[in-house]
Tab-separated table of C-alpha atoms in Angstrom:
chain	number	residue	atom	x	y	z
M	1	MET	CA	-0.026	-0.052	0.006
M	2	HIS	CA	2.807	2.207	-0.681
M	3	VAL	CA	1.424	5.530	-1.969
M	4	PRO	CA	3.618	7.120	-4.825
M	5	ASP	CA	4.068	10.918	-5.579
M	6	GLY	CA	1.218	12.356	-7.346
M	7	PHE	CA	-1.806	10.379	-5.787
M	8	ILE	CA	-2.376	12.994	-3.278
M	9	ASN	CA	-2.082	16.883	-3.713
M	10	ALA	CA	0.703	18.915	-2.039
M	11	PRO	CA	-1.424	20.608	0.806
M	12	VAL	CA	-2.880	17.246	1.941
M	13	SER	CA	0.647	15.611	1.653
M	14	ALA	CA	2.062	18.264	3.824
M	15	ALA	CA	-0.604	17.897	6.386
M	16	ALA	CA	-0.123	14.231	6.548
M	17	GLY	CA	3.401	14.978	6.911
M	18	VAL	CA	2.743	17.147	10.051
M	19	VAL	CA	0.727	14.140	11.400
M	20	ALA	CA	3.355	11.644	10.611
M	21	ALA	CA	5.955	13.813	12.293
M	22	GLY	CA	4.104	14.344	15.415
M	23	ALA	CA	3.424	10.549	15.570
M	24	VAL	CA	7.080	9.806	15.301
M	25	ALA	CA	7.979	12.493	17.959
M	26	ALA	CA	5.276	11.168	20.199
M	27	GLY	CA	6.681	7.574	19.410
M	28	LEU	CA	10.339	8.609	20.517
M	29	ARG	CA	9.000	9.594	23.947
M	30	GLY	CA	6.680	6.616	24.178
M	31	ALA	CA	9.302	4.055	23.137
M	32	ARG	CA	11.454	5.280	26.246
M	33	ARG	CA	8.747	3.635	28.475
M	34	GLU	CA	8.603	0.313	26.354
M	35	LEU	CA	12.309	-0.329	25.573
M	36	ASP	CA	14.478	-1.956	28.283
M	37	GLU	CA	17.950	-3.532	28.007
M	38	ARG	CA	16.642	-6.581	26.699
M	39	THR	CA	13.951	-5.367	24.365
M	40	ALA	CA	15.872	-2.383	22.732
M	41	PRO	CA	18.053	-4.475	20.456
M	42	LEU	CA	15.045	-6.479	19.307
M	43	ALA	CA	13.118	-3.442	17.896
M	44	GLY	CA	15.818	-3.050	15.202
M	45	LEU	CA	15.323	-6.627	14.404
M	46	VAL	CA	11.764	-6.231	14.133
M	47	ALA	CA	12.055	-3.207	11.779
M	48	ALA	CA	14.461	-5.394	9.642
M	49	PHE	CA	12.176	-8.489	9.808
M	50	ILE	CA	9.162	-6.293	8.463
M	51	PHE	CA	11.221	-4.887	5.699
M	52	ALA	CA	12.126	-8.487	4.695
M	53	VAL	CA	8.507	-9.760	4.669
M	54	GLN	CA	7.250	-6.797	2.708
M	55	MET	CA	9.267	-8.100	-0.138
M	56	LEU	CA	7.167	-11.163	-0.100
M	57	ASN	CA	4.065	-10.356	-2.232
M	58	PHE	CA	1.648	-13.025	-1.975
M	59	PRO	CA	-1.330	-13.610	-4.580
M	60	VAL	CA	-4.942	-12.514	-3.060
M	61	ALA	CA	-7.020	-12.534	-6.296
M	62	ALA	CA	-6.676	-12.669	-10.132
M	63	GLY	CA	-3.684	-10.403	-11.040
M	64	THR	CA	-3.392	-8.890	-7.489
M	65	SER	CA	-1.030	-9.449	-4.680
M	66	GLY	CA	-0.526	-8.192	-1.182
M	67	HIS	CA	2.366	-8.024	1.382
M	68	LEU	CA	2.504	-7.412	5.143
M	69	LEU	CA	1.994	-3.844	6.262
M	70	GLY	CA	3.479	-4.923	9.807
M	71	GLY	CA	1.961	-2.447	12.103
M	72	ALA	CA	0.149	-4.989	14.051
M	73	LEU	CA	3.177	-7.366	14.218
M	74	ALA	CA	5.403	-4.551	15.367
M	75	ALA	CA	3.021	-3.039	18.203
M	76	ILE	CA	2.410	-6.549	19.518
M	77	LEU	CA	6.115	-7.510	19.655
M	78	VAL	CA	7.853	-4.207	20.777
M	79	GLY	CA	4.848	-1.955	21.886
M	80	PRO	CA	2.641	0.551	19.982
M	81	TRP	CA	4.958	3.629	20.404
M	82	THR	CA	8.005	1.583	19.041
M	83	GLY	CA	5.921	0.040	16.581
M	84	VAL	CA	5.132	3.203	14.948
M	85	LEU	CA	8.925	4.041	14.825
M	86	CYS	CA	9.701	0.575	13.303
M	87	ILE	CA	7.233	1.289	10.454
M	88	ALA	CA	8.472	4.744	9.890
M	89	VAL	CA	12.180	3.320	9.645
M	90	VAL	CA	11.094	0.664	7.215
M	91	LEU	CA	9.207	3.251	5.047
M	92	LEU	CA	12.164	5.564	5.015
M	93	MET	CA	14.570	3.051	3.849
M	94	GLN	CA	12.173	1.893	0.961
M	95	GLY	CA	11.697	5.368	0.049
M	96	ILE	CA	15.259	6.502	-0.111
M	97	LEU	CA	16.993	3.495	-1.096
M	98	PHE	CA	14.620	1.617	-3.310
M	99	ALA	CA	12.274	4.299	-4.692
M	100	ASP	CA	9.112	2.424	-3.018
M	101	GLY	CA	6.575	4.875	-1.747
M	102	GLY	CA	6.881	8.595	-2.806
M	103	LEU	CA	8.892	10.874	-0.811
M	104	THR	CA	6.506	13.616	-0.790
M	105	ALA	CA	3.885	11.040	0.228
M	106	LEU	CA	6.181	9.715	2.968
M	107	GLY	CA	3.900	11.321	5.553
M	108	VAL	CA	0.788	9.683	3.956
M	109	ASN	CA	2.421	6.407	4.090
M	110	ILE	CA	3.543	6.606	7.692
M	111	THR	CA	0.043	7.664	8.646
M	112	VAL	CA	-1.702	4.943	6.863
M	113	MET	CA	0.671	2.009	7.167
M	114	GLY	CA	2.140	3.112	10.406
M	115	VAL	CA	-0.083	5.054	12.677
M	116	VAL	CA	-3.436	3.678	11.512
M	117	THR	CA	-2.288	0.005	11.507
M	118	VAL	CA	-0.719	0.265	15.038
M	119	VAL	CA	-3.571	2.135	16.701
M	120	VAL	CA	-6.293	-0.162	15.159
M	121	ALA	CA	-4.484	-3.288	15.915
M	122	TYR	CA	-3.006	-2.626	19.237
M	123	ALA	CA	-6.418	-1.342	20.686
M	124	LEU	CA	-8.086	-4.261	19.420
M	125	PHE	CA	-5.480	-6.709	20.531
M	126	ARG	CA	-5.490	-5.268	24.014
M	127	GLY	CA	-9.304	-5.473	24.278
M	128	LEU	CA	-9.348	-9.080	23.114
M	129	VAL	CA	-6.422	-10.039	25.543
M	130	LEU	CA	-8.489	-8.547	28.559
M	131	LEU	CA	-11.603	-10.684	27.326
M	132	LEU	CA	-9.797	-13.952	26.450
M	133	PRO	CA	-8.048	-16.301	29.008
M	134	ARG	CA	-4.518	-15.384	29.990
M	135	THR	CA	-2.857	-17.740	27.910
M	136	ARG	CA	-0.397	-17.928	25.101
M	137	ARG	CA	-2.995	-19.113	22.641
M	138	SER	CA	-4.953	-15.930	23.468
M	139	VAL	CA	-2.158	-13.881	22.423
M	140	THR	CA	-1.760	-15.470	19.105
M	141	VAL	CA	-5.564	-15.589	18.410
M	142	ALA	CA	-5.736	-11.856	19.500
M	143	SER	CA	-2.815	-11.020	17.225
M	144	PHE	CA	-4.611	-12.529	14.101
M	145	ALA	CA	-7.796	-10.641	14.668
M	146	ALA	CA	-5.880	-7.374	15.255
M	147	ALA	CA	-3.807	-7.719	12.212
M	148	LEU	CA	-6.712	-8.898	10.149
M	149	VAL	CA	-8.844	-5.707	10.961
M	150	SER	CA	-5.959	-3.227	10.508
M	151	VAL	CA	-5.514	-3.576	6.855
M	152	PRO	CA	-8.824	-2.858	5.666
M	153	ALA	CA	-8.843	0.077	8.333
M	154	ALA	CA	-5.731	1.295	6.839
M	155	ALA	CA	-7.322	1.085	3.153
M	156	ALA	CA	-10.257	3.149	4.607
M	157	VAL	CA	-8.131	5.903	5.951
M	158	PHE	CA	-6.124	6.043	2.539
M	159	THR	CA	-9.691	6.412	0.815
M	160	LEU	CA	-10.428	9.335	3.211
M	161	ILE	CA	-7.191	11.142	2.549
M	162	TYR	CA	-7.849	10.556	-1.265
M	163	ALA	CA	-11.325	12.053	-0.841
M	164	ILE	CA	-9.694	15.172	0.548
M	165	GLY	CA	-6.719	15.672	-1.567
M	166	GLY	CA	-6.935	13.092	-4.468
M	167	THR	CA	-5.595	14.484	-7.621
M	168	THR	CA	-8.009	12.587	-9.880
M	169	ASP	CA	-11.800	12.996	-10.302
M	170	VAL	CA	-12.716	9.419	-9.356
M	171	PRO	CA	-15.872	8.602	-7.321
M	172	VAL	CA	-14.710	8.224	-3.776
M	173	SER	CA	-17.469	5.336	-3.296
M	174	LYS	CA	-15.607	3.227	-6.103
M	175	VAL	CA	-12.255	3.855	-4.499
M	176	LEU	CA	-13.426	2.819	-1.070
M	177	THR	CA	-15.316	-0.261	-2.300
M	178	ALA	CA	-12.246	-1.337	-4.334
M	179	MET	CA	-9.940	-0.499	-1.622
M	180	VAL	CA	-11.546	-2.085	1.242
M	181	GLY	CA	-12.658	-5.152	-0.774
M	182	VAL	CA	-9.079	-6.088	-1.977
M	183	HIS	CA	-7.537	-5.138	1.472
M	184	VAL	CA	-9.674	-7.518	3.346
M	185	LEU	CA	-8.075	-10.401	1.497
M	186	ILE	CA	-4.747	-8.957	2.117
M	187	GLY	CA	-5.622	-8.722	5.713
M	188	VAL	CA	-6.017	-12.515	5.814
M	189	GLY	CA	-2.390	-12.958	4.707
M	190	GLU	CA	-1.351	-10.284	7.079
M	191	ALA	CA	-3.146	-11.986	9.962
M	192	VAL	CA	-1.531	-15.357	9.279
M	193	ILE	CA	1.884	-13.877	8.920
M	194	THR	CA	1.504	-12.009	12.363
M	195	MET	CA	-0.209	-14.916	14.152
M	196	LEU	CA	2.697	-17.280	13.257
M	197	THR	CA	5.381	-14.868	14.014
M	198	VAL	CA	3.978	-13.860	17.293
M	199	GLY	CA	3.095	-17.366	18.134
M	200	ALA	CA	6.879	-18.443	17.373
M	201	VAL	CA	8.357	-15.817	19.583
M	202	VAL	CA	5.800	-16.214	22.454
M	203	ALA	CA	6.549	-20.097	22.437
M	204	VAL	CA	10.157	-19.269	23.012
M	205	ARG	CA	10.475	-16.059	24.932
M	206	PRO	CA	7.204	-14.620	25.972
M	207	ASP	CA	8.968	-12.278	28.276
M	208	LEU	CA	10.237	-10.376	25.232
M	209	VAL	CA	6.916	-9.861	23.549
M	210	TYR	CA	5.498	-6.515	24.552
M	211	GLY	CA	1.934	-7.760	24.193
M	212	ALA	CA	2.553	-10.983	26.421
M	213	ARG	CA	3.801	-8.945	29.439
M	214	GLY	CA	1.861	-10.191	32.592
M	215	LEU	CA	0.750	-13.210	30.702
M	216	THR	CA	2.129	-15.560	33.390
M	217	ALA	CA	1.335	-14.881	36.990
M	218	PRO	CA	4.403	-14.376	39.261
M	219	LEU	CA	5.690	-17.111	41.407
M	220	LYS	CA	4.510	-17.035	44.887
M	221	LEU	CA	6.503	-18.031	47.972
M	222	ARG	CA	5.289	-18.591	51.463
M	223	VAL	CA	7.277	-16.499	53.932
M	224	ASP	CA	6.227	-16.524	57.661
M	225	GLY	CA	2.857	-18.040	56.606
M	226	GLU	CA	1.986	-15.406	53.970
M	227	LEU	CA	2.308	-15.819	50.151
M	228	VAL	CA	4.417	-13.110	48.487
M	229	ASP	CA	5.729	-12.551	44.892
M	230	ALA	CA	9.166	-14.068	44.249
M	231	ALA	CA	11.741	-11.948	42.492
M	232	PRO	CA	11.579	-12.396	38.701
M	233	ALA	CA	14.189	-14.446	37.153
M	234	ALA	CA	16.676	-12.823	35.060
M	235	ALA	CA	15.609	-14.996	32.151
M	236	PRO	CA	13.042	-17.734	31.755
M	237	ALA	CA	14.695	-21.154	32.244
M	238	ALA	CA	13.062	-22.745	29.154
M	239	GLY	CA	13.942	-19.833	26.821
M	240	GLY	CA	17.001	-19.061	24.943
M	241	SER	CA	18.992	-15.850	25.289
M	242	PRO	CA	17.964	-12.620	23.561
M	243	LYS	CA	21.173	-12.814	21.680
M	244	LYS	CA	20.108	-15.994	20.120
M	245	LEU	CA	16.698	-14.782	19.129
M	246	TRP	CA	18.421	-11.756	17.482
M	247	ILE	CA	20.767	-13.820	15.549
M	248	GLY	CA	18.072	-16.167	14.423
M	249	GLY	CA	15.744	-13.357	13.599
M	250	VAL	CA	18.508	-11.503	11.350
M	251	VAL	CA	19.357	-14.863	9.543
M	252	THR	CA	15.663	-15.307	8.839
M	253	ALA	CA	15.195	-11.915	7.577
M	254	LEU	CA	18.270	-12.445	5.316
M	255	VAL	CA	17.077	-15.629	3.972
M	256	LEU	CA	13.577	-14.075	3.213
M	257	ALA	CA	14.715	-11.092	1.735
M	258	GLY	CA	17.920	-12.382	-0.037
M	259	PHE	CA	16.395	-15.749	-1.284
M	260	VAL	CA	12.657	-16.293	-0.856
M	261	SER	CA	11.730	-12.864	-2.125
M	262	PHE	CA	12.799	-14.007	-5.650
M	263	TYR	CA	9.428	-16.208	-5.712
M	264	ALA	CA	7.226	-13.436	-4.553
M	265	SER	CA	4.057	-12.679	-6.904
M	266	ALA	CA	5.066	-10.331	-9.344
M	267	SER	CA	1.314	-8.953	-9.683
M	268	PRO	CA	0.698	-5.345	-8.581
M	269	ASP	CA	-0.308	-4.859	-4.969
M	270	GLY	CA	-3.756	-3.934	-3.750
M	271	LEU	CA	-3.391	-0.163	-3.970
M	272	GLU	CA	-1.552	-0.449	-7.527
M	273	LYS	CA	-4.274	-2.660	-8.986
M	274	VAL	CA	-6.991	-0.359	-7.620
M	275	ALA	CA	-5.181	2.789	-8.847
M	276	ALA	CA	-4.886	1.097	-12.323
M	277	ASP	CA	-8.415	-0.013	-12.496
M	278	GLN	CA	-10.129	3.092	-11.182
M	279	GLY	CA	-7.730	5.692	-12.789
M	280	ILE	CA	-6.309	7.394	-9.657
M	281	ASP	CA	-2.714	6.777	-10.853
M	282	LYS	CA	-3.152	9.314	-13.849
M	283	ASN	CA	-1.068	11.976	-12.326
M	284	VAL	CA	1.624	9.691	-10.591
M	285	GLU	CA	4.997	11.249	-10.684
M	286	GLU	CA	8.520	9.808	-11.281
M	287	HIS	CA	10.072	8.826	-7.924
M	288	ALA	CA	12.851	11.373	-6.769
M	289	ALA	CA	15.010	8.265	-5.918
M	290	ALA	CA	14.417	6.736	-9.338
M	291	ASP	CA	17.878	6.775	-10.043
M	292	SER	CA	19.057	5.106	-6.870
M	293	PRO	CA	21.410	1.959	-7.380
M	294	LEU	CA	18.933	-0.201	-5.453
M	295	ALA	CA	15.611	1.275	-7.229
M	296	ASP	CA	12.898	-1.341	-7.736
M	297	TYR	CA	14.688	-3.764	-5.464
M	298	GLY	CA	17.657	-4.778	-7.643
M	299	VAL	CA	21.479	-3.725	-7.870
M	300	LYS	CA	22.175	-1.797	-10.902
M	301	GLY	CA	24.992	-3.398	-13.067
M	302	ILE	CA	24.123	-6.735	-11.823
M	303	GLU	CA	22.215	-8.397	-14.817
M	304	ALA	CA	21.380	-11.791	-13.243
M	305	PRO	CA	17.676	-11.127	-11.592
M	306	ARG	CA	18.221	-13.593	-8.873
M	307	LEU	CA	21.505	-12.294	-7.691
M	308	SER	CA	20.591	-8.656	-8.021
M	309	GLY	CA	17.237	-8.957	-6.168
M	310	GLY	CA	18.749	-11.106	-3.421
M	311	LEU	CA	21.729	-8.732	-2.856
M	312	ALA	CA	19.422	-5.740	-2.842
M	313	GLY	CA	17.246	-7.515	-0.326
M	314	ALA	CA	20.233	-8.285	1.862
M	315	ILE	CA	21.350	-4.726	1.725
M	316	GLY	CA	18.028	-3.488	2.659
M	317	VAL	CA	17.803	-5.748	5.726
M	318	GLY	CA	21.319	-4.679	6.767
M	319	ALA	CA	20.373	-0.985	6.459
M	320	THR	CA	17.116	-1.106	8.240
M	321	LEU	CA	18.897	-3.062	10.922
M	322	ALA	CA	21.598	-0.486	11.301
M	323	VAL	CA	19.254	2.387	11.259
M	324	GLY	CA	16.590	0.938	13.388
M	325	THR	CA	19.007	-0.335	16.043
M	326	GLY	CA	21.017	2.769	16.189
M	327	ALA	CA	17.689	4.929	16.532
M	328	PHE	CA	16.580	2.662	19.326
M	329	TRP	CA	19.812	2.591	21.106
M	330	VAL	CA	19.849	6.115	21.190
M	331	VAL	CA	16.288	6.281	22.657
M	332	ARG	CA	17.253	3.663	25.286
M	333	ARG	CA	20.550	5.718	26.248
M	334	ARG	CA	18.207	8.887	26.631
M	335	LYS	CA	16.044	7.008	28.873
M	336	THR	CA	18.954	5.838	30.996
M	337	ALA	CA	20.455	9.409	31.012
M	338	ALA	CA	17.156	10.661	32.268
M	339	LEU	CA	16.827	8.202	35.022
M	340	GLU	CA	20.460	8.975	36.190
M	341	ALA	CA	19.931	12.886	35.986
């Protein structure tokens, strides 16, 4: 659902940019409360993993594909404030390095793909977790439902933005019907990917999943005839270290982006298909980074498609991981400095 330059006029794009900037600023403040010494390194990994999985377009209908948006996944794994920052980092890397998603439309994309998906998904997720039994299965079920709803919600908000600032004269009702219809199908794929990923991490290290915090009741000890909470262990006995999880995640992201992405669907994604069918892409502009050596997820100068795409994907994972990890490390350091002041 990467909106290119030219779909939305300049004033509305600027307004969306202000909204996105405010959301990122709020995310930087909120992430200080969410991140600790264990989870801060994982936040960069989440951004890199989402970048990799977004390269895996899956077919959803005849001639149409979809890909992960990632807002629900990021919010559940590392928290909603940090989740917004993860998606913003991914979109920034895609726009600058790969000419994917317009630069003047960056605010629109962060608002739609980051803010809307995170807010809708996490609100629904928290509501379901409170209603369902306090089990790991409940976390995975809630993640499925939250991700499923977040995608058509983002499509509806894009349609609202188009209604206000679209550069073509196409009936909004047609755009809304087409966008929500196809993105309900994409939402199913998003839900499956989110559920499987959250379930896998919860099974290994539930203490590192933000949405699963408080899932397990604290151990009780009897002291002088009274039950008191035992001090939490440094790490669960059955789980591996965060370092092992981090390494495994990086390897998985590199494999997905560098190898599996070659087999992704080549069909246009939901927004591209709707734009072509409804005619809202008439005023699309050439991307400002169209001459990037990594534009269109390939390395210029390398003729072999498999090698070119795989290398571009690996570079993207590395760049997103570096930028994301660096940003979250700075946020964590500022939190530590504030506590010591």
